[in-house]
Coordinates of C-alpha atoms in Angstrom, one line a residue:
X24 CA 127.9 44.3 -34.1
X25 CA 130.3 47.1 -35.0
X26 CA 133.0 44.7 -36.3
X27 CA 130.7 42.7 -38.5
X28 CA 131.2 39.3 -37.0
X29 CA 127.5 38.4 -37.4
X30 CA 127.2 39.6 -40.9
X31 CA 128.1 36.4 -42.7
X32 CA 127.8 33.9 -39.8
X33 CA 125.5 30.9 -40.0
X34 CA 123.3 29.7 -37.0
X35 CA 125.9 27.4 -35.6
X36 CA 128.5 30.2 -35.5
X37 CA 126.2 32.6 -33.9
X38 CA 125.4 29.9 -31.2
X39 CA 129.1 29.5 -30.6
X40 CA 129.5 33.3 -30.2
X41 CA 126.6 33.4 -27.8
X42 CA 128.0 30.5 -25.9
X43 CA 131.4 32.1 -25.5
X44 CA 129.9 35.6 -24.6
X45 CA 127.6 34.0 -22.0
X46 CA 130.5 32.1 -20.3
X47 CA 132.8 35.1 -20.3
X48 CA 129.9 37.3 -19.0
X49 CA 129.3 34.9 -16.2
X50 CA 133.0 35.1 -15.2
X51 CA 132.9 38.9 -15.4
X52 CA 129.8 39.2 -13.3
X53 CA 131.5 37.1 -10.6
X54 CA 134.7 39.1 -10.9
X55 CA 132.8 42.4 -10.5
X56 CA 131.1 41.1 -7.3
X57 CA 134.5 39.8 -6.0
X58 CA 136.3 43.0 -6.7
X59 CA 133.7 45.2 -4.9
X60 CA 133.1 42.9 -1.9
X61 CA 136.8 42.3 -1.1
X62 CA 137.7 46.0 -0.9
X63 CA 137.1 48.8 1.7
X64 CA 134.7 49.4 3.2
X65 CA 133.1 45.9 3.0
X66 CA 136.4 44.0 3.0
X67 CA 135.2 40.4 3.2
X68 CA 137.4 37.7 1.8
X69 CA 136.6 34.0 2.0
X70 CA 140.2 32.7 1.8
X71 CA 142.0 34.9 4.3
X72 CA 141.4 37.4 7.2
X73 CA 141.0 40.8 5.6
X74 CA 139.7 42.7 8.6
X75 CA 143.0 42.8 10.5
X76 CA 145.3 43.9 7.6
X77 CA 144.9 45.9 4.4
X78 CA 146.4 44.4 1.3
X79 CA 145.2 47.1 -1.0
X80 CA 143.3 46.9 -4.2
X81 CA 141.6 43.8 -5.4
X82 CA 144.1 43.2 -8.2
X83 CA 146.7 42.5 -5.6
X84 CA 144.6 40.0 -3.5
X85 CA 145.8 37.1 -5.6
X86 CA 149.3 37.7 -4.2
X87 CA 147.9 37.2 -0.7
X88 CA 146.0 34.1 -1.8
X89 CA 149.1 32.6 -3.1
X90 CA 151.0 33.4 0.1
X91 CA 148.3 32.1 2.5
X92 CA 147.0 29.1 0.4
X93 CA 149.8 27.9 -1.8
X94 CA 147.7 25.1 -3.5
X95 CA 144.6 27.2 -4.1
X96 CA 145.3 27.8 -7.8
X97 CA 146.0 24.2 -8.5
X98 CA 142.7 23.1 -6.9
X99 CA 140.9 26.0 -8.6
X100 CA 142.3 24.8 -12.0
X101 CA 141.0 21.3 -11.3
X102 CA 137.6 22.6 -10.5
X103 CA 137.5 24.8 -13.5
X104 CA 138.7 22.0 -15.7
X105 CA 136.0 19.6 -14.5
X106 CA 133.3 22.2 -15.0
X107 CA 134.5 22.9 -18.5
X108 CA 134.7 19.2 -19.3
X109 CA 131.0 18.9 -18.1
X110 CA 130.0 21.9 -20.3
X111 CA 131.8 20.3 -23.3
X112 CA 130.1 17.0 -22.8
X113 CA 126.7 18.6 -22.5
X114 CA 126.9 21.3 -25.2
X115 CA 129.4 20.2 -27.8
X116 CA 129.4 17.3 -30.4
X117 CA 132.0 14.6 -29.8
X118 CA 135.1 14.7 -32.1
X119 CA 134.3 12.6 -35.2
X120 CA 130.6 13.4 -35.0
X121 CA 131.0 17.1 -36.0
X122 CA 131.4 18.7 -39.4
X123 CA 133.5 21.6 -38.0
X124 CA 135.7 22.1 -34.9
X125 CA 133.6 22.8 -31.9
X126 CA 130.1 22.2 -33.3
X127 CA 127.4 22.6 -30.7
X128 CA 124.7 19.9 -30.2
X129 CA 121.4 20.6 -32.1
X130 CA 119.3 20.5 -28.9
X131 CA 121.8 22.7 -26.8
X132 CA 121.0 26.2 -26.0
X133 CA 124.2 28.3 -25.4
X134 CA 124.9 28.5 -21.7
X135 CA 122.3 26.1 -20.6
X136 CA 124.3 23.3 -19.0
X137 CA 121.4 22.1 -16.8
X138 CA 122.7 23.7 -13.5
X139 CA 119.8 25.4 -11.9
X140 CA 119.8 24.5 -8.1
X141 CA 117.4 27.3 -7.2
X142 CA 114.8 26.5 -9.9
X143 CA 114.9 29.9 -11.6
X144 CA 114.9 28.6 -15.2
X145 CA 111.5 29.3 -16.8
X146 CA 109.7 26.4 -18.4
X147 CA 108.4 28.5 -21.2
X148 CA 110.9 28.8 -24.2
X149 CA 110.1 32.5 -24.8
X150 CA 110.7 33.4 -21.2
X151 CA 113.9 31.4 -21.1
X152 CA 115.2 33.2 -24.2
X153 CA 114.3 36.6 -22.7
X154 CA 116.1 35.7 -19.4
X155 CA 119.1 34.4 -21.4
X156 CA 119.3 37.6 -23.4
X157 CA 119.2 39.7 -20.1
X158 CA 121.9 37.6 -18.7
X159 CA 124.0 38.2 -21.9
X160 CA 123.5 41.9 -21.6
X161 CA 124.4 42.0 -18.0
X162 CA 127.5 39.9 -18.8
X163 CA 128.5 42.5 -21.5
X164 CA 128.1 45.3 -18.9
X165 CA 130.1 43.3 -16.3
X166 CA 133.0 42.7 -18.8
X167 CA 133.2 46.4 -19.5
X168 CA 132.9 47.2 -15.8
X169 CA 135.6 44.8 -14.7
X170 CA 137.9 46.0 -17.4
X171 CA 137.4 49.6 -16.1
X172 CA 137.9 48.6 -12.5
X173 CA 141.1 46.7 -13.3
X174 CA 142.5 49.6 -15.4
X175 CA 141.6 52.1 -12.7
X176 CA 143.4 50.1 -10.0
X177 CA 146.4 49.6 -12.2
X178 CA 146.6 53.3 -13.0
X179 CA 146.8 54.7 -9.5
X180 CA 147.0 51.6 -7.2
X181 CA 144.0 52.8 -5.1
X182 CA 140.9 50.8 -4.3
X183 CA 137.7 51.5 -6.1
X184 CA 135.7 52.9 -3.2
X185 CA 138.7 55.0 -2.1
X186 CA 138.7 56.6 -5.5
X187 CA 135.0 57.3 -5.2
X188 CA 135.6 58.9 -1.8
X189 CA 133.5 56.3 0.1
X190 CA 136.4 54.7 2.0
X191 CA 139.5 55.8 3.7
X192 CA 142.8 54.9 2.0
X193 CA 144.8 52.9 4.6
X194 CA 146.8 50.8 2.3
X195 CA 150.6 50.5 3.0
X196 CA 152.4 48.7 0.1
X197 CA 155.4 47.9 2.3
X198 CA 153.2 45.4 4.3
X199 CA 152.5 43.2 1.2
X200 CA 153.8 39.6 1.4
X201 CA 155.1 39.9 -2.2
X202 CA 157.0 43.0 -3.1
X203 CA 157.1 44.4 -6.6

């Protein structure tokens, strides 16, 4: 804790920090996978055909999504909103029942919203805490990694694997649906 946020924080505040860091880490882990999978040489994209055209670095793929699926972001916003509402109902105290803004429920463990379709959550509390700490650490690494990948693509406009020398650069910016 180089900035000293935890120095004077109580247990509830630390649980809120852990909740926020876990959620942001999960998003960053998905973003890291998404950035790597949608670029050369893998170039798989679930929303449009990426094999027959090159739209460049992953940071420009959202432009193509908007061009091919205009209502995608509105639908995505509704899905994210419903997931966040579910998380709020499971983890946070209702307004009026809390002492401070955004108090967590006493029996809620940060990040555990009850979604475990593969049955990977350990039954033992110590094992679950260890797994949760590993997830938190992986999320921290993913947040730094995604920040680095985005910064690298913004600096020179080249894909990650092209910079590493693993893939050939065949990106032509004049073929983009949205010009900058």
